[in-house]
Short mmCIF file of C-alpha atoms in Angstrom, two decimals:
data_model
loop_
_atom_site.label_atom_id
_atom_site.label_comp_id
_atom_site.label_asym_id
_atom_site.label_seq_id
_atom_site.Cartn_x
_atom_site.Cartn_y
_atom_site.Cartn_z
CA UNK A 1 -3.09 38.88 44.25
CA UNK A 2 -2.80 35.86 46.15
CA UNK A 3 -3.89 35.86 50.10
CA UNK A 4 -0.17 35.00 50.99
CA UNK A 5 1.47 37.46 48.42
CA UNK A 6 -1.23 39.91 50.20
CA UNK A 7 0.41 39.30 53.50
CA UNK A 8 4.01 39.04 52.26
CA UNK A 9 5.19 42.88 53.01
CA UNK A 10 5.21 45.65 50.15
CA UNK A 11 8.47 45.90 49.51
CA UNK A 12 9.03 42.16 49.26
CA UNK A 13 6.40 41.37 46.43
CA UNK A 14 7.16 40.88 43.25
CA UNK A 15 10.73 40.02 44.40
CA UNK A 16 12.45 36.97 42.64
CA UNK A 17 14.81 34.79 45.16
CA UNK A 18 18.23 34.65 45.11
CA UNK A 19 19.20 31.36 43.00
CA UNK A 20 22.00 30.30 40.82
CA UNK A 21 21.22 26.99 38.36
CA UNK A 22 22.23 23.68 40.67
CA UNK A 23 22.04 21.19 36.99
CA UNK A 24 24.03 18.01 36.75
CA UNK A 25 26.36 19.02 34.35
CA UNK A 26 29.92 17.73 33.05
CA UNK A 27 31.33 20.97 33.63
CA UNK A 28 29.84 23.01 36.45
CA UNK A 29 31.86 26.69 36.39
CA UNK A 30 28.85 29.29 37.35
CA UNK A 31 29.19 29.57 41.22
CA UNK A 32 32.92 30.03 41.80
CA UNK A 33 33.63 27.21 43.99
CA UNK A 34 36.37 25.23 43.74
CA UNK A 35 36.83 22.33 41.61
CA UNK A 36 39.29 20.25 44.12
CA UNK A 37 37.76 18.18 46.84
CA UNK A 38 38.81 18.41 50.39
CA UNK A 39 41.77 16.60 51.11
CA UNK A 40 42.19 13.27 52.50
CA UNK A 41 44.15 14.23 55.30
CA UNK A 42 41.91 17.31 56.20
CA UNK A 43 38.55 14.80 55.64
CA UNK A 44 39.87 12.79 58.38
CA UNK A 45 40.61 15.43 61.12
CA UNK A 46 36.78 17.30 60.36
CA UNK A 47 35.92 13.67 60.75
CA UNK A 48 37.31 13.31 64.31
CA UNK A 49 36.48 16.98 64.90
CA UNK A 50 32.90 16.03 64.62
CA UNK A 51 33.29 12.31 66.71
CA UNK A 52 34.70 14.60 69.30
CA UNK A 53 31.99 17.19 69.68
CA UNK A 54 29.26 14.41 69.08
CA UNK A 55 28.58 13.40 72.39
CA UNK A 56 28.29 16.60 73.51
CA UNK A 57 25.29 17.85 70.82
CA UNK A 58 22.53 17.70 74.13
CA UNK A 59 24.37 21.06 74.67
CA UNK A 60 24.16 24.11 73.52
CA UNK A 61 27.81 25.27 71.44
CA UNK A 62 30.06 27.77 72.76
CA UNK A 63 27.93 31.06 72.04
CA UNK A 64 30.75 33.54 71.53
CA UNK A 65 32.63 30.85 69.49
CA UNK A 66 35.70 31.80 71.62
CA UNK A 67 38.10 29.04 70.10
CA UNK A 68 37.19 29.42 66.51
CA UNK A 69 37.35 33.76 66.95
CA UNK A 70 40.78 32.38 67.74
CA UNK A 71 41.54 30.42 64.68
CA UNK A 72 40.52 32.88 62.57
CA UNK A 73 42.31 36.05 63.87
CA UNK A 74 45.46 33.63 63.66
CA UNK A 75 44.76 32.99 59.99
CA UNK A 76 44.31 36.90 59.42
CA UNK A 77 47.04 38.12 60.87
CA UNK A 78 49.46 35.99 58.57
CA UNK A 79 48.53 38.69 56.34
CA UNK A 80 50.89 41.15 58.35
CA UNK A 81 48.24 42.77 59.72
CA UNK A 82 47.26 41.40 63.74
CA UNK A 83 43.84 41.12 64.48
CA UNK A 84 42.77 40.23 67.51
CA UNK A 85 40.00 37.43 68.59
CA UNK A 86 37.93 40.17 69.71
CA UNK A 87 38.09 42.00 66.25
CA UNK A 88 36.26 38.68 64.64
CA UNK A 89 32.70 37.64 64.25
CA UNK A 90 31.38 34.60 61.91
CA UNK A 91 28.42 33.06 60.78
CA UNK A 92 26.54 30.43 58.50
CA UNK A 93 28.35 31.58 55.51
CA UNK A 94 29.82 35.49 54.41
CA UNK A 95 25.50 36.10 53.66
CA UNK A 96 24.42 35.90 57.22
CA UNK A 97 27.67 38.00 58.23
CA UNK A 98 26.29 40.47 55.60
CA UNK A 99 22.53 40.27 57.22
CA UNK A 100 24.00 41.06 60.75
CA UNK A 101 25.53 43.58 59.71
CA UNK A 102 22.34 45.14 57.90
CA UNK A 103 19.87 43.97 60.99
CA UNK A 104 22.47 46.12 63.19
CA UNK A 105 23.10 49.37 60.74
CA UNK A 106 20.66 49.49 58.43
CA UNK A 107 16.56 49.27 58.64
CA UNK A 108 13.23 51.48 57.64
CA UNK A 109 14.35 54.93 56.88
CA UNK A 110 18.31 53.78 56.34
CA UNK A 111 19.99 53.47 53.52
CA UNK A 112 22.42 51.07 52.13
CA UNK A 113 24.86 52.26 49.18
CA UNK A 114 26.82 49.52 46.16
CA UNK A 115 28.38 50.00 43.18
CA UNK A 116 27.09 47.86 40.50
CA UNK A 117 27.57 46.02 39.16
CA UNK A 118 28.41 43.96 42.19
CA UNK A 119 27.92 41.02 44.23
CA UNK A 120 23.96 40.47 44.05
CA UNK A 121 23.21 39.64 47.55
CA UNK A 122 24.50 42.82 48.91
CA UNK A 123 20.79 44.24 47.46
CA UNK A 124 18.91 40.98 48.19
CA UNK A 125 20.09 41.06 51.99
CA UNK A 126 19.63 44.59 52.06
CA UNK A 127 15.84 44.81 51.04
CA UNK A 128 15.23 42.07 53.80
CA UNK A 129 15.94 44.29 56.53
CA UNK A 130 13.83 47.00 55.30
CA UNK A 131 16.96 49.25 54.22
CA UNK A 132 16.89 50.94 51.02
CA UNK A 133 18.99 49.93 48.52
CA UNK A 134 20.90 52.71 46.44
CA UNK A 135 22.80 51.70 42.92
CA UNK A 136 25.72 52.94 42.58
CA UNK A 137 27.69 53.12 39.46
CA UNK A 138 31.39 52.03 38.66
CA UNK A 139 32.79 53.30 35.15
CA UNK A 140 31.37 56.37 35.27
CA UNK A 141 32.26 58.39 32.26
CA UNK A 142 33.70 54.89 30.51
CA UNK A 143 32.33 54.32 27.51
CA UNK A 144 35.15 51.47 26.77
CA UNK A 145 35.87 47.63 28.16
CA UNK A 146 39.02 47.36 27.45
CA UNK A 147 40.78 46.11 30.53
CA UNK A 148 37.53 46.50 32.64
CA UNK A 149 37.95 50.14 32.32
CA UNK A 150 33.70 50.06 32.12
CA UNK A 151 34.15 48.67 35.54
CA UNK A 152 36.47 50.58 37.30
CA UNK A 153 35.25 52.57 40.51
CA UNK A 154 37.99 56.03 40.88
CA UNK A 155 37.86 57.63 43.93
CA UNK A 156 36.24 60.96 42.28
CA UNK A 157 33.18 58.71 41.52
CA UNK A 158 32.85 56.75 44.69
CA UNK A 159 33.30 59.88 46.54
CA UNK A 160 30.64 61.82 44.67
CA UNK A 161 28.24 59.09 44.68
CA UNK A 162 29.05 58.71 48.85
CA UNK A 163 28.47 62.16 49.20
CA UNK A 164 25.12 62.22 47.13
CA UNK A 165 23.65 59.60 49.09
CA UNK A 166 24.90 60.10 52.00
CA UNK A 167 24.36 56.26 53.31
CA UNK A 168 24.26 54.71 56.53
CA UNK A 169 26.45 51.07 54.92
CA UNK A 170 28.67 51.39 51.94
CA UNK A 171 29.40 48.19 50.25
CA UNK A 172 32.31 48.17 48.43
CA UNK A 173 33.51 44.40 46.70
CA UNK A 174 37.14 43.86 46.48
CA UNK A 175 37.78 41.69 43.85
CA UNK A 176 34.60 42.46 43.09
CA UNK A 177 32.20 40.21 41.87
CA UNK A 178 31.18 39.84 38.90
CA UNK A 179 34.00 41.56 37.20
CA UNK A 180 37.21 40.13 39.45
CA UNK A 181 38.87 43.55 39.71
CA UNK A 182 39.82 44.71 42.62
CA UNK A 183 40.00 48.30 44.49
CA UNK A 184 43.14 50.01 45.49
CA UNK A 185 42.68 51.20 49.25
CA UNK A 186 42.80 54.77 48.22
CA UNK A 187 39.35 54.01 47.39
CA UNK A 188 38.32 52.27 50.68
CA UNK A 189 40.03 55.75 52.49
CA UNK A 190 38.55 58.15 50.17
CA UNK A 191 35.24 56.09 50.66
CA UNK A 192 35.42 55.99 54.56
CA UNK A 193 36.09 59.22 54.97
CA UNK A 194 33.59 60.60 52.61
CA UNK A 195 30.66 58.75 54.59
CA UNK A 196 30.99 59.68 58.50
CA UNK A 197 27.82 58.22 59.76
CA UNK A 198 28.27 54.95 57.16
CA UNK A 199 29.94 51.34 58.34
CA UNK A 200 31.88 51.12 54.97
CA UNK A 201 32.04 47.03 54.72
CA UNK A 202 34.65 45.87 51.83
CA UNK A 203 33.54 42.30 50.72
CA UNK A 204 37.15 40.63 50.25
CA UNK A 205 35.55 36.99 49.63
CA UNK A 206 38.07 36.37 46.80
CA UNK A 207 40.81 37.96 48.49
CA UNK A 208 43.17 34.77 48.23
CA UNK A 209 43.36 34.54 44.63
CA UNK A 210 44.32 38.48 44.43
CA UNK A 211 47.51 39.10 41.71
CA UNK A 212 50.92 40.19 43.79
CA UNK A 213 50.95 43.78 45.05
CA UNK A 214 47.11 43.84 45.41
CA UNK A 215 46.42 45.05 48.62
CA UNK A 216 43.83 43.98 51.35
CA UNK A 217 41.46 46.56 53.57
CA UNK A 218 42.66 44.85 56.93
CA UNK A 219 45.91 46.91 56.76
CA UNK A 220 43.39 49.87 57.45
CA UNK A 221 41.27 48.62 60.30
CA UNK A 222 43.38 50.46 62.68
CA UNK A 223 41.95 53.60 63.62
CA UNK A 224 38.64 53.14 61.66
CA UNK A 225 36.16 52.13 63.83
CA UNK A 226 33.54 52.46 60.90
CA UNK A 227 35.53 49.99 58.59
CA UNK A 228 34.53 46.12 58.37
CA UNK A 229 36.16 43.41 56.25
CA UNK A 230 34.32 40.66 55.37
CA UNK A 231 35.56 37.16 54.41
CA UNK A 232 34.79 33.66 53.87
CA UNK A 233 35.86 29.79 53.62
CA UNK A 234 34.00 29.26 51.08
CA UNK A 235 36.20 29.98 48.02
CA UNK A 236 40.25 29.85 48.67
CA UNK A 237 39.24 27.16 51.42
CA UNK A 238 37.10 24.85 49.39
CA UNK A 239 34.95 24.84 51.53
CA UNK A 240 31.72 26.08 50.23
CA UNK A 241 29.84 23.41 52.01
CA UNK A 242 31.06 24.02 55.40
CA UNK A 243 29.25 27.45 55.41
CA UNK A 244 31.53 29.51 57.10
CA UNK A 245 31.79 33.61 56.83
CA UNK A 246 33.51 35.55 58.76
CA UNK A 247 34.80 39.57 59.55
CA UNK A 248 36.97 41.79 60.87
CA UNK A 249 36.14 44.89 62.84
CA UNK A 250 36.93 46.77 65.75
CA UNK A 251 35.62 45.49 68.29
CA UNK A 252 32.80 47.87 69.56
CA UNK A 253 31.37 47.41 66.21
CA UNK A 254 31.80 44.01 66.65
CA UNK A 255 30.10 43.60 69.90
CA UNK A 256 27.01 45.44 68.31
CA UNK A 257 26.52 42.02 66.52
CA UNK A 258 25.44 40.39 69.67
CA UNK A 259 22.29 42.56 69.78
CA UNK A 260 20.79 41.08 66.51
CA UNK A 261 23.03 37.33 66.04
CA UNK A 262 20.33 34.48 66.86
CA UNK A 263 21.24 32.66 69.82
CA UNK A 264 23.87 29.95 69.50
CA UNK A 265 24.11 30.92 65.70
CA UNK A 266 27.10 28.81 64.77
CA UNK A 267 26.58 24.56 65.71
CA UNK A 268 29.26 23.10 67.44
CA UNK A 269 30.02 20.67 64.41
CA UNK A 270 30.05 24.07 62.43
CA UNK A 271 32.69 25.50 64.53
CA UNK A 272 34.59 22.03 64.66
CA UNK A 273 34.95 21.29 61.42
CA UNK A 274 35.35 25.01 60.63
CA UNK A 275 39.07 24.87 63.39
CA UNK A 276 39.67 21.34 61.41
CA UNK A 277 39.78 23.46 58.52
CA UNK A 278 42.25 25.96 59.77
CA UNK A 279 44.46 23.77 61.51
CA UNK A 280 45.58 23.22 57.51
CA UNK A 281 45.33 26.42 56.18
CA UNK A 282 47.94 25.70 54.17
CA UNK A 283 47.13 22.41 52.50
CA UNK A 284 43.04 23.98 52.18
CA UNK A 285 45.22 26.63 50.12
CA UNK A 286 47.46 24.36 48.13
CA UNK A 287 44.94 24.74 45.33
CA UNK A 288 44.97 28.52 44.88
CA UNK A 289 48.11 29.02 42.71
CA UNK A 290 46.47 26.53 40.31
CA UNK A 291 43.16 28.03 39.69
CA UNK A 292 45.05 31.47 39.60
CA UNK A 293 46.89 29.81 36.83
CA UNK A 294 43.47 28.62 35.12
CA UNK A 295 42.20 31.87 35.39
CA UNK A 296 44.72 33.68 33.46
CA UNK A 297 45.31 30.46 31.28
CA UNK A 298 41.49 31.79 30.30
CA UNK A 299 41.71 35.97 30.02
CA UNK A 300 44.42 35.00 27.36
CA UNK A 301 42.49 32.01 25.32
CA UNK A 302 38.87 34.47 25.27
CA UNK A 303 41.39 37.03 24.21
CA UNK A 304 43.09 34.59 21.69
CA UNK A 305 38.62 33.81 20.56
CA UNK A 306 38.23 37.17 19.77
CA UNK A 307 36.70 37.76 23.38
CA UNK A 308 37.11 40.49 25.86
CA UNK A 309 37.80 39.17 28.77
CA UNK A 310 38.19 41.43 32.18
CA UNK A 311 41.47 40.84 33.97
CA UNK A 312 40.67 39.25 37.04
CA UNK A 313 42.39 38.72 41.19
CA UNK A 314 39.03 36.30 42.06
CA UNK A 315 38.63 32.65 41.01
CA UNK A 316 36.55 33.47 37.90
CA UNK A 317 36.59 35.50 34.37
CA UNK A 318 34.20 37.77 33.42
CA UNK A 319 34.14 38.04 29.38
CA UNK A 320 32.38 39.81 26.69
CA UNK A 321 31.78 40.47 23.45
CA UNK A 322 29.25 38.55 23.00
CA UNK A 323 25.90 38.92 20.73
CA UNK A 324 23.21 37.66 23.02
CA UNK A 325 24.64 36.66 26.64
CA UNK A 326 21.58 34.16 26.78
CA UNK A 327 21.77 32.57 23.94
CA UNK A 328 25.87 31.72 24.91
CA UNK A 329 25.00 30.78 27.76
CA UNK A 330 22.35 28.04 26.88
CA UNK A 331 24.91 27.03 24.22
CA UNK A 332 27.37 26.43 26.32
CA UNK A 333 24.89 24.56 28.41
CA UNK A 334 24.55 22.00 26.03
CA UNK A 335 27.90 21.46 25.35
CA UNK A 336 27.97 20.53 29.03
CA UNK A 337 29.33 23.57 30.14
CA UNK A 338 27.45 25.42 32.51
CA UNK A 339 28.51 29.14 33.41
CA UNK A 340 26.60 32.02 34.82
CA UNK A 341 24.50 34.70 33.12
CA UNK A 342 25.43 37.31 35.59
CA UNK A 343 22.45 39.99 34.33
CA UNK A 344 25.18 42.03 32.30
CA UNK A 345 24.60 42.45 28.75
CA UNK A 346 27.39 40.94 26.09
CA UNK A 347 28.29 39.49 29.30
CA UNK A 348 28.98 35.95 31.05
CA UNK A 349 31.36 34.83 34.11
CA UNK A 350 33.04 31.48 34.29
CA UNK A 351 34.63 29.92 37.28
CA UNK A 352 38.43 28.88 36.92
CA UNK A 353 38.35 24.87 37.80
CA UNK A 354 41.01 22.05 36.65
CA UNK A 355 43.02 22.10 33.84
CA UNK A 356 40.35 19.82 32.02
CA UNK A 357 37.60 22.21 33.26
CA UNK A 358 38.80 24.81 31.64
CA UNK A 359 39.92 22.91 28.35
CA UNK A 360 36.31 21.80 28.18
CA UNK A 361 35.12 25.58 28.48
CA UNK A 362 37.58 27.02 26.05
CA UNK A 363 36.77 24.11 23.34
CA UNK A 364 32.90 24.96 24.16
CA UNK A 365 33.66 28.51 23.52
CA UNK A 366 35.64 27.69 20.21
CA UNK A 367 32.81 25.66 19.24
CA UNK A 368 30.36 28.04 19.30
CA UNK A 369 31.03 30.26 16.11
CA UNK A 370 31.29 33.76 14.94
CA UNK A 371 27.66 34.11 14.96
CA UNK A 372 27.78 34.47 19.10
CA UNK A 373 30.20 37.33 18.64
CA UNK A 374 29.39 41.02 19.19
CA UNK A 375 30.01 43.18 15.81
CA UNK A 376 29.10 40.13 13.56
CA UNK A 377 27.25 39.93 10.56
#
């Protein structure tokens, strides 16, 4: 053992960082940004936004982010559900959003409950703060992927599992990441009131690109002083270079934030460029309805490959039936195609780009041969 890996704390050693592959590929589909670059129009307002905070940088920014708490609730409550500025709290990105809430309701001797598989930072953020880290299990009982029934979380199981554990934060992802399905809010309920001392915290990053009828969690904020709904610009905004996360809460829970946020968290170009952003919500949106249309463009080509694709409401495609996940992926890889090898056996997960992204993928994929495919001889 090193003298720093001595130091490092217990539970930390022998941990691997969080780290998808950043390679110079043609065809870069493994981290579910988008594929379109800002717009013009939106490129020169963040532009001036940032001219127009400049001067004042020998200042501190706005603490409570006041203007920007405003933008978002705005944005929210298009959904038909009002939230109020006081009901929002953002940081560098959904993952520091995620850590607050962990450094405020989790620690040594808590414990922090997901069903996997599931976005991997949820554990990663969770082991920082000293909070143990419990696995649950969707599918339970499935012994089948057709239609992502393997991945499916009923409310029998989620309740069971909730009840096991009994944890102090409940994760649940919705669409859920890797496998793009999403949860019907008799789950959330079922979940929330299952755990009465957990902050149940429903990940909606993907929310955006959700198929009609799907429903979000903020339509159950009210009353639920427990329940938090995470979100980000990242994805639907293109904007996964702006780092900007945010959530919705009530606003005691909120306001418990404060205690553990570092000071001045969020720059003033963040926040600028961040209310640039908003101000055209609806051209930084413009895109979704086309990568929706990639996305199911590729559940029925995989299907058409002999593939089993998992129906999807996020921005990417998770597909099996396939021999050695690995060995597809690095295939793919150099056919300038680069996806991600998500952990799950007979598994990989592609991000929906442009039209000619996702030709290039699905003539990769054709490429490859029966020999990738599950069942084969």
């Amino acid at each position: 053992m090193s003298t720093i890996e001595g130091l490092l704390r217990e539970d930390l050693r022998g941990r691997t960082a969080y780290g998808a592959p950043q390679l110079d590929v043609p065809v870069a589909l493994n981290t579910n940004e988008s594929s379109y670059a800002v717009p013009a129009e939106v490129v020169d307002e963040i532009v001036a936004a940032v001219a127009a905070v400049a001067a004042g940088l020998n200042r501190y920014p706005d603490r409570e982010f006041t203007d920007l708490r405003g933008d978002l609730a705005a944005y929210l409550s298009r959904s038909g559900t009002t939230v109020s500025p006081e009901q929002v709290w953002a940081g560098n990105g959904s993952n520091e959003v995620l850590l607050h809430l962990l450094q405020a309701f989790g620690g040594h001797g808590r414990t922090a409950l997901g069903f996997t598989p599931a976005y991997s930072m949820h554990p990663i953020i969770t082991a920082t703060t000293g909070t143990a880290w419990v696995d649950g299990l969707r599918g339970v009982g499935a012994d089948e992927h057709e239609g992502g029934g393997a991945f499916d979380l009923s409310v029998e199981s989620a309740v069971a599992q909730v009840e096991r554990h009994d944890p102090h934060v409940v994760f649940l992802c919705s669409p859920n990441n890797p496998t793009g399905t999403a949860l019907t809010l008799d789950v959330v309920t079922a979940v929330h009131d299952a755990a009465p001392r957990a902050v149940v915290v429903v990940d909606e990053a993907y929310a955006e690109f959700a198929r009609p009828g799907t429903a979000s969690a903020l339509s159950l904020l009210d009353g639920r002083p427990r329940l938090v709904v995470t979100r980000t610009m990242s994805k639907a905004f293109a904007f996964a270079g702006g780092r900007l996360g945010y959530l919705a809460a009530d606003p005691e829970l909120v306001d418990a934030l404060r205690l553990v946020r570092m000071p001045y968290h969020l720059s003033s170009p963040a926040q600028a460029i961040a209310r640039a952003a908003l101000r055209h919500a609806d051209t930084m949106l413009g895109t979704v309805d086309a990568i929706k249309e990639q996305r199911d463009r590729i559940v029925s080509s995989l299907t058409d490959l002999g593939l089993d694709p998992v129906p999807s409401d996020a921005n990417f495609v998770l597909f099996g039936g396939l021999r050695d996940s690995h060995t597809t992926w690095q295939a793919l890889l150099d056919r300038g195609v680069l996806v991600r090898d998500v952990g799950i056996d007979h598994y990989l997960r592609v991000t929906a780009g442009t039209p000619e992204e996702t030709t290039a993928f699905l003539d990769a994929v054709a490429g490859l041969g029966p020999d990738h495919l599950e069942g084969q001889p």
